[in-house]
Amino acid sequence: VTSSGLVIIGGSDAGVMAALWAKDRAPELPVTLVVRHAYPNFSICGIPFYVSGETPEWPMLAHRTVDDLEALGLRLLLNHEATGIDPIERSVTVIDRDGDALTLGYDMLVIGTGAEPVRPPLPGIDLPGVHVLHTIDQARRLHDVVLDGTKRAALIGAGYVGTEMADALTTRGLEVTVIEMAPAVLTTFDPDLGDIVGAELQRHGVTVACDQRVERIEKHGDGSLRVVGTPNLDVAADVVLVAVGVRPETELARHAGVHTNERGAIVVDRRMATNLEHVWAAGDCVHTHHILVDKPLYLPLGTTAHKQGRIAGLNAAGADHAFAGSCGTQAVKVFELVAARTGFRGIEAQAAGFDALSVTVEVDDHKAYYPGSTKIVTRLTGDRRSGRLLGAQIIGAYGAEISKRSDIIAAALHHRANIESLNDLDLSYTPPLSSPWDPVHVAAQAWLRAAR
Amino acid sequence: VTSSGLVIIGGSDAGVMAALWAKDRAPELPVTLVVRHAYPNFSICGIPFYVSGETPEWPMLAHRTVDDLEALGLRLLLNHEATGIDPIERSVTVIDRDGDALTLGYDMLVIGTGAEPVRPPLPGIDLPGVHVLHTIDQARRLHDVVLDGTKRAALIGAGYVGTEMADALTTRGLEVTVIEMAPAVLTTFDPDLGDIVGAELQRHGVTVACDQRVERIEKHGDGSLRVVGTPNLDVAADVVLVAVGVRPETELARHAGVHTNERGAIVVDRRMATNLEHVWAAGDCVHTHHILVDKPLYLPLGTTAHKQGRIAGLNAAGADHAFAGSCGTQAVKVFELVAARTGFRGIEAQAAGFDALSVTVEVDDHKAYYPGSTKIVTRLTGDRRSGRLLGAQIIGAYGAEISKRSDIIAAALHHRANIESLNDLDLSYTPPLSSPWDPVHVAAQAWLRAAR
């Protein structure tokens, strides 16, 4: 086994970013990317739009093609599965499609094995017609089923993926039911805000079944599936999609002696270093430093994977960067609505020990005298004791600059702003796009009044 | 003369904000607003949209109506002109429409007299058909002229107002020529970026005449006007609109002994206090603290007037707040384009003593595999010595979240961010609205590469 520079396990966001930024810092460094499938650098976040037909061809979902990546000097081992890491020998064993093994020496190793969708232990979960969606192959299978005349879809789980897929399948003409255990869809938002998105789903014909616990999936004589549960769940469907979250895929790392936490996520420091020398990790397989708390959280997100991958790659190539941390920023478009959040909402802030106060304002996205204004709901959360900004949830129309308004809050959070200073920001105004006091300011002012 | 609490001279952004925030802090405080005309709290920024017809009725431009303001407990003296301030007696003399004088005692005074449009000393500037646009009355006159079959308009000055009015008058069906002394329109942007907006004007049929110095306006026998100048300017028009900036309206204040600077703007401290006891000032009549330099600048903007008015009102009512400062943020929509800027551009940064480096990137506003993506041009300016973020200019399609992307930069500027930390921000991503690295990140990365 001879050393082969930097070896990266995983060809998704974190792995590819580690490769590209390592090359950026050290152009001569040999970089090998071990990819289990044939689709490196694919946008998993784009799958709903391929299923909906808005993205006509699945190869369009690639951030970069294989040719792009090879042109950047990366060695790609596609359809190669890493089966073992030897941290003493500094080598990785990989197996190709034919089952042939290969041992790769490394100077530095980045683990970017990502996450896998949770498959709840439900009777019927393995029935044909029950889909879990995480890979391009799975997406292509579902896409073909949808085009094959499928009429009714049941979605178990109404988080980001579930609500986006409800939109996508409705757009394809299916009758869609979303099933959610929690009292409202979009469970990373406060339930009354999730209800706004729930109403948007219903407005487009989606049946929304919240507060329902799935007990089993049944197959009936006519070939149709039924999702059955309590208190009163019985949904007939031709296709069932399970989207109840992901868990870190870290078995390979654990077997090599890499420390993981109680959730199974790899433990890393701010430099993305694991407990093993020369071994780094990034992306959905690691826990995440959150800027508002010292305790690491598990927040698997593509944006975070990009940033962590960058840090891991730079450091593996000899730099000394630290991951600045996540605010838990997320955005989703569901039909005509956009919902974005950043930082903590009230319940999360309270759990983290803050004296959380949340206020909600509903104001025009821009001056009502200019055509097309719509109402934006902004809920701002801050710490009553210190006045510190803790987070925001913003919902409004697609086109109303919802996501980048949330990013104003994210930028302020990053700098540990208080809510007074949020109100002081010199934000842009022109009547077609805002008001002299932006909705962000109006929310800050309402918070300050409520906190008196 | 008996004291009448807080007296405010001026009924536009700064004056009304001072009144409302003083009332917010001290509900029992009598607040009198002296307004020269009958239109308090009108949105001057909305005038182009009334002229264009997008805002059908001029009263819609009121942020709040007279009734709204009176219901909030304010005493309004409409059509009253303040003619003198006696800082010893603490009184203001006002004259009503009939020429009758009234003396108002004050405990605290806020001066919010605003700015007036510059009327360049051109031969012909006073001809009928030559308009200057700043008040509602002026807007109504222009509006009526436009509806009265006017065919050709010449605009002198292609800043924010000039480019917006070019859009508005074109939308009304006029043939429009914009005339600009500088090499490009939108002179608060770098010329090559201004040219993007110039091309958008031309795409919609506007004639753009840059590098042209107007020498005179002539009236011809057929009643038409001609704008004549060098090197080769000769534009025939039925209506001429002059929009070459504003200057602070501070004669009243100066006569009372209020200090003004070399540009005629009132000198205030961060608390918006003037040199005279009990006298505060805010808005377009004062100079502005800029967050990037210690030297005050004159940056008359509605957003700043709102913030300064708030501070003046709170402090006049007994609080002790400081104006946090402006970044010079501005945004404008011209036809299908939005241009936004915040902080310093290269030439401004260099003049302020920074070692300015600017880089430009042009990337998709969101993932190209989702329909409707457009290119955003982002120019980022930073200080090469310190890595500090200094500003951005962003241009892209209306709907591509240009203005609130610029506000991410404004938030970072407020917190004295460096460009490395701009790249670390946890910004939102969903394929219909962004990319895992937002255009803001991509610009930061390009800057960091260029600065190596």
PDB file of C-alpha atoms in Angstrom, chain B residues 115-287:
ATOM      1  CA  ALA B 115     -34.215  68.659   1.604  1.00  0.00           C
ATOM      2  CA  GLU B 116     -35.167  70.486  -1.545  1.00  0.00           C
ATOM      3  CA  PRO B 117     -34.331  69.454  -5.084  1.00  0.00           C
ATOM      4  CA  VAL B 118     -31.343  71.158  -6.593  1.00  0.00           C
ATOM      5  CA  ARG B 119     -32.324  73.549  -9.383  1.00  0.00           C
ATOM      6  CA  PRO B 120     -29.179  73.930 -11.447  1.00  0.00           C
ATOM      7  CA  PRO B 121     -28.611  77.520 -12.676  1.00  0.00           C
ATOM      8  CA  LEU B 122     -29.393  76.661 -16.276  1.00  0.00           C
ATOM      9  CA  PRO B 123     -30.861  79.145 -18.728  1.00  0.00           C
ATOM     10  CA  GLY B 124     -34.434  77.980 -19.258  1.00  0.00           C
ATOM     11  CA  ILE B 125     -34.781  76.131 -15.958  1.00  0.00           C
ATOM     12  CA  ASP B 126     -37.860  78.207 -15.120  1.00  0.00           C
ATOM     13  CA  LEU B 127     -39.635  77.658 -18.426  1.00  0.00           C
ATOM     14  CA  PRO B 128     -43.119  76.188 -18.310  1.00  0.00           C
ATOM     15  CA  GLY B 129     -42.856  72.460 -18.926  1.00  0.00           C
ATOM     16  CA  VAL B 130     -39.687  72.115 -16.878  1.00  0.00           C
ATOM     17  CA  HIS B 131     -40.432  70.121 -13.729  1.00  0.00           C
ATOM     18  CA  VAL B 132     -38.622  69.416 -10.527  1.00  0.00           C
ATOM     19  CA  LEU B 133     -40.046  66.574  -8.520  1.00  0.00           C
ATOM     20  CA  HIS B 134     -40.066  66.471  -4.754  1.00  0.00           C
ATOM     21  CA  THR B 135     -43.495  67.270  -3.405  1.00  0.00           C
ATOM     22  CA  ILE B 136     -46.895  65.760  -3.895  1.00  0.00           C
ATOM     23  CA  ASP B 137     -48.115  68.930  -5.587  1.00  0.00           C
ATOM     24  CA  GLN B 138     -45.250  68.735  -8.072  1.00  0.00           C
ATOM     25  CA  ALA B 139     -45.988  65.068  -8.656  1.00  0.00           C
ATOM     26  CA  ARG B 140     -49.654  65.770  -9.279  1.00  0.00           C
ATOM     27  CA  ARG B 141     -48.788  68.475 -11.803  1.00  0.00           C
ATOM     28  CA  LEU B 142     -46.431  66.175 -13.687  1.00  0.00           C
ATOM     29  CA  HIS B 143     -48.970  63.370 -13.559  1.00  0.00           C
ATOM     30  CA  ASP B 144     -51.618  65.574 -15.125  1.00  0.00           C
ATOM     31  CA  VAL B 145     -49.243  66.730 -17.844  1.00  0.00           C
ATOM     32  CA  VAL B 146     -48.342  63.142 -18.655  1.00  0.00           C
ATOM     33  CA  LEU B 147     -51.973  62.132 -18.945  1.00  0.00           C
ATOM     34  CA  ASP B 148     -52.641  65.151 -21.113  1.00  0.00           C
ATOM     35  CA  GLY B 149     -51.110  63.647 -24.238  1.00  0.00           C
ATOM     36  CA  THR B 150     -47.494  64.601 -23.711  1.00  0.00           C
ATOM     37  CA  LYS B 151     -45.334  62.608 -26.094  1.00  0.00           C
ATOM     38  CA  ARG B 152     -41.667  63.258 -25.368  1.00  0.00           C
ATOM     39  CA  ALA B 153     -39.861  63.592 -22.072  1.00  0.00           C
ATOM     40  CA  ALA B 154     -36.283  64.559 -21.342  1.00  0.00           C
ATOM     41  CA  LEU B 155     -34.881  63.705 -17.947  1.00  0.00           C
ATOM     42  CA  ILE B 156     -31.860  65.609 -16.711  1.00  0.00           C
ATOM     43  CA  GLY B 157     -30.034  63.416 -14.221  1.00  0.00           C
ATOM     44  CA  ALA B 158     -30.040  59.617 -14.229  1.00  0.00           C
ATOM     45  CA  GLY B 159     -29.710  58.735 -10.568  1.00  0.00           C
ATOM     46  CA  TYR B 160     -32.365  56.807  -8.656  1.00  0.00           C
ATOM     47  CA  VAL B 161     -35.140  59.266  -9.359  1.00  0.00           C
ATOM     48  CA  GLY B 162     -34.122  59.766 -12.981  1.00  0.00           C
ATOM     49  CA  THR B 163     -33.982  56.063 -13.818  1.00  0.00           C
ATOM     50  CA  GLU B 164     -37.220  55.325 -11.963  1.00  0.00           C
ATOM     51  CA  MET B 165     -38.927  58.195 -13.764  1.00  0.00           C
ATOM     52  CA  ALA B 166     -37.579  56.994 -17.111  1.00  0.00           C
ATOM     53  CA  ASP B 167     -39.271  53.669 -16.371  1.00  0.00           C
ATOM     54  CA  ALA B 168     -42.463  55.413 -15.225  1.00  0.00           C
ATOM     55  CA  LEU B 169     -42.796  57.715 -18.215  1.00  0.00           C
ATOM     56  CA  THR B 170     -41.983  54.919 -20.661  1.00  0.00           C
ATOM     57  CA  THR B 171     -44.667  52.835 -18.984  1.00  0.00           C
ATOM     58  CA  ARG B 172     -47.043  55.757 -19.657  1.00  0.00           C
ATOM     59  CA  GLY B 173     -46.162  55.591 -23.338  1.00  0.00           C
ATOM     60  CA  LEU B 174     -43.853  58.586 -23.594  1.00  0.00           C
ATOM     61  CA  GLU B 175     -40.650  58.673 -25.623  1.00  0.00           C
ATOM     62  CA  VAL B 176     -37.993  59.213 -23.009  1.00  0.00           C
ATOM     63  CA  THR B 177     -34.419  60.465 -23.154  1.00  0.00           C
ATOM     64  CA  VAL B 178     -32.285  60.427 -20.006  1.00  0.00           C
ATOM     65  CA  ILE B 179     -29.363  62.821 -19.924  1.00  0.00           C
ATOM     66  CA  GLU B 180     -26.473  62.217 -17.554  1.00  0.00           C
ATOM     67  CA  MET B 181     -23.254  64.129 -17.049  1.00  0.00           C
ATOM     68  CA  ALA B 182     -21.431  61.028 -15.793  1.00  0.00           C
ATOM     69  CA  PRO B 183     -20.254  58.212 -18.075  1.00  0.00           C
ATOM     70  CA  ALA B 184     -23.102  55.931 -16.990  1.00  0.00           C
ATOM     71  CA  VAL B 185     -26.525  56.060 -15.413  1.00  0.00           C
ATOM     72  CA  LEU B 186     -27.034  55.302 -11.705  1.00  0.00           C
ATOM     73  CA  THR B 187     -24.017  57.257 -10.621  1.00  0.00           C
ATOM     74  CA  THR B 188     -23.811  55.791  -7.134  1.00  0.00           C
ATOM     75  CA  PHE B 189     -22.742  52.525  -8.771  1.00  0.00           C
ATOM     76  CA  ASP B 190     -19.533  51.793 -10.628  1.00  0.00           C
ATOM     77  CA  PRO B 191     -19.982  52.940 -14.257  1.00  0.00           C
ATOM     78  CA  ASP B 192     -19.809  49.445 -15.766  1.00  0.00           C
ATOM     79  CA  LEU B 193     -22.586  48.344 -13.413  1.00  0.00           C
ATOM     80  CA  GLY B 194     -24.553  51.476 -14.177  1.00  0.00           C
ATOM     81  CA  ASP B 195     -24.245  50.436 -17.820  1.00  0.00           C
ATOM     82  CA  ILE B 196     -26.215  47.263 -17.047  1.00  0.00           C
ATOM     83  CA  VAL B 197     -29.085  49.465 -15.927  1.00  0.00           C
ATOM     84  CA  GLY B 198     -28.482  51.735 -18.918  1.00  0.00           C
ATOM     85  CA  ALA B 199     -28.869  48.720 -21.209  1.00  0.00           C
ATOM     86  CA  GLU B 200     -32.111  47.812 -19.430  1.00  0.00           C
ATOM     87  CA  LEU B 201     -33.414  51.336 -20.109  1.00  0.00           C
ATOM     88  CA  GLN B 202     -32.438  51.048 -23.770  1.00  0.00           C
ATOM     89  CA  ARG B 203     -34.009  47.599 -24.049  1.00  0.00           C
ATOM     90  CA  HIS B 204     -37.286  49.296 -23.129  1.00  0.00           C
ATOM     91  CA  GLY B 205     -36.858  52.070 -25.680  1.00  0.00           C
ATOM     92  CA  VAL B 206     -35.325  54.789 -23.519  1.00  0.00           C
ATOM     93  CA  THR B 207     -32.621  56.889 -25.188  1.00  0.00           C
ATOM     94  CA  VAL B 208     -29.649  57.104 -22.847  1.00  0.00           C
ATOM     95  CA  ALA B 209     -27.348  60.097 -23.316  1.00  0.00           C
ATOM     96  CA  CYS B 210     -24.391  59.872 -20.941  1.00  0.00           C
ATOM     97  CA  ASP B 211     -21.275  62.069 -20.773  1.00  0.00           C
ATOM     98  CA  GLN B 212     -23.471  65.001 -21.735  1.00  0.00           C
ATOM     99  CA  ARG B 213     -23.465  68.324 -19.944  1.00  0.00           C
ATOM    100  CA  VAL B 214     -26.676  70.309 -20.230  1.00  0.00           C
ATOM    101  CA  GLU B 215     -26.059  73.985 -21.027  1.00  0.00           C
ATOM    102  CA  ARG B 216     -29.565  75.343 -21.457  1.00  0.00           C
ATOM    103  CA  ILE B 217     -33.181  74.561 -22.022  1.00  0.00           C
ATOM    104  CA  GLU B 218     -34.869  76.366 -24.913  1.00  0.00           C
ATOM    105  CA  LYS B 219     -38.486  76.905 -25.809  1.00  0.00           C
ATOM    106  CA  HIS B 220     -39.362  76.753 -29.467  1.00  0.00           C
ATOM    107  CA  GLY B 221     -42.113  78.349 -31.464  1.00  0.00           C
ATOM    108  CA  ASP B 222     -44.190  75.168 -31.615  1.00  0.00           C
ATOM    109  CA  GLY B 223     -44.207  75.094 -27.826  1.00  0.00           C
ATOM    110  CA  SER B 224     -41.728  72.262 -27.552  1.00  0.00           C
ATOM    111  CA  LEU B 225     -38.660  72.359 -25.346  1.00  0.00           C
ATOM    112  CA  ARG B 226     -35.102  71.521 -26.286  1.00  0.00           C
ATOM    113  CA  VAL B 227     -32.370  70.460 -23.946  1.00  0.00           C
ATOM    114  CA  VAL B 228     -29.077  71.569 -25.427  1.00  0.00           C
ATOM    115  CA  GLY B 229     -25.522  70.907 -24.269  1.00  0.00           C
ATOM    116  CA  THR B 230     -22.089  69.496 -24.924  1.00  0.00           C
ATOM    117  CA  PRO B 231     -20.516  67.621 -26.545  1.00  0.00           C
ATOM    118  CA  ASN B 232     -23.489  66.872 -28.771  1.00  0.00           C
ATOM    119  CA  LEU B 233     -26.716  67.195 -26.861  1.00  0.00           C
ATOM    120  CA  ASP B 234     -29.913  68.419 -28.504  1.00  0.00           C
ATOM    121  CA  VAL B 235     -33.041  66.686 -27.257  1.00  0.00           C
ATOM    122  CA  ALA B 236     -36.526  67.847 -28.187  1.00  0.00           C
ATOM    123  CA  ALA B 237     -39.178  67.264 -25.547  1.00  0.00           C
ATOM    124  CA  ASP B 238     -42.634  68.301 -24.462  1.00  0.00           C
ATOM    125  CA  VAL B 239     -41.742  67.969 -20.839  1.00  0.00           C
ATOM    126  CA  VAL B 240     -38.388  68.223 -19.061  1.00  0.00           C
ATOM    127  CA  LEU B 241     -37.779  66.731 -15.661  1.00  0.00           C
ATOM    128  CA  VAL B 242     -34.783  67.816 -13.608  1.00  0.00           C
ATOM    129  CA  ALA B 243     -33.563  65.271 -11.037  1.00  0.00           C
ATOM    130  CA  VAL B 244     -29.995  66.115 -10.120  1.00  0.00           C
ATOM    131  CA  GLY B 245     -30.111  65.598  -6.401  1.00  0.00           C
ATOM    132  CA  VAL B 246     -31.216  67.442  -3.306  1.00  0.00           C
ATOM    133  CA  ARG B 247     -29.703  69.785  -0.777  1.00  0.00           C
ATOM    134  CA  PRO B 248     -30.587  70.190   2.896  1.00  0.00           C
ATOM    135  CA  GLU B 249     -33.245  72.766   3.646  1.00  0.00           C
ATOM    136  CA  THR B 250     -31.777  74.434   6.707  1.00  0.00           C
ATOM    137  CA  GLU B 251     -32.206  78.176   6.379  1.00  0.00           C
ATOM    138  CA  LEU B 252     -34.696  78.300   9.228  1.00  0.00           C
ATOM    139  CA  ALA B 253     -32.358  76.337  11.477  1.00  0.00           C
ATOM    140  CA  ARG B 254     -29.308  78.420  10.551  1.00  0.00           C
ATOM    141  CA  HIS B 255     -31.127  81.652  11.340  1.00  0.00           C
ATOM    142  CA  ALA B 256     -31.825  80.305  14.802  1.00  0.00           C
ATOM    143  CA  GLY B 257     -28.137  79.622  15.374  1.00  0.00           C
ATOM    144  CA  VAL B 258     -28.119  75.914  14.622  1.00  0.00           C
ATOM    145  CA  HIS B 259     -24.716  74.862  13.296  1.00  0.00           C
ATOM    146  CA  THR B 260     -24.560  73.542   9.762  1.00  0.00           C
ATOM    147  CA  ASN B 261     -21.629  72.118   7.843  1.00  0.00           C
ATOM    148  CA  GLU B 262     -20.037  73.140   4.560  1.00  0.00           C
ATOM    149  CA  ARG B 263     -22.787  71.369   2.635  1.00  0.00           C
ATOM    150  CA  GLY B 264     -25.438  73.227   4.582  1.00  0.00           C
ATOM    151  CA  ALA B 265     -26.511  70.154   6.548  1.00  0.00           C
ATOM    152  CA  ILE B 266     -27.293  70.492  10.236  1.00  0.00           C
ATOM    153  CA  VAL B 267     -24.537  69.197  12.495  1.00  0.00           C
ATOM    154  CA  VAL B 268     -25.833  66.699  15.043  1.00  0.00           C
ATOM    155  CA  ASP B 269     -24.266  64.267  17.428  1.00  0.00           C
ATOM    156  CA  ARG B 270     -25.143  60.578  17.490  1.00  0.00           C
ATOM    157  CA  ARG B 271     -28.104  61.418  19.743  1.00  0.00           C
ATOM    158  CA  MET B 272     -29.408  63.737  16.984  1.00  0.00           C
ATOM    159  CA  ALA B 273     -28.859  66.744  19.230  1.00  0.00           C
ATOM    160  CA  THR B 274     -27.892  70.037  17.596  1.00  0.00           C
ATOM    161  CA  ASN B 275     -25.619  72.611  19.198  1.00  0.00           C
ATOM    162  CA  LEU B 276     -28.692  74.319  20.697  1.00  0.00           C
ATOM    163  CA  GLU B 277     -30.138  73.013  23.908  1.00  0.00           C
ATOM    164  CA  HIS B 278     -33.503  71.290  23.558  1.00  0.00           C
ATOM    165  CA  VAL B 279     -33.191  71.324  19.772  1.00  0.00           C
ATOM    166  CA  TRP B 280     -32.851  68.064  17.838  1.00  0.00           C
ATOM    167  CA  ALA B 281     -32.721  67.431  14.124  1.00  0.00           C
ATOM    168  CA  ALA B 282     -33.156  64.433  11.858  1.00  0.00           C
ATOM    169  CA  GLY B 283     -33.608  63.353   8.260  1.00  0.00           C
ATOM    170  CA  ASP B 284     -32.572  64.914   4.973  1.00  0.00           C
ATOM    171  CA  CYS B 285     -31.670  68.219   6.664  1.00  0.00           C
ATOM    172  CA  VAL B 286     -28.828  66.692   8.738  1.00  0.00           C
ATOM    173  CA  HIS B 287     -25.544  65.061   7.953  1.00  0.00           C
TER     174      HIS B 287
END
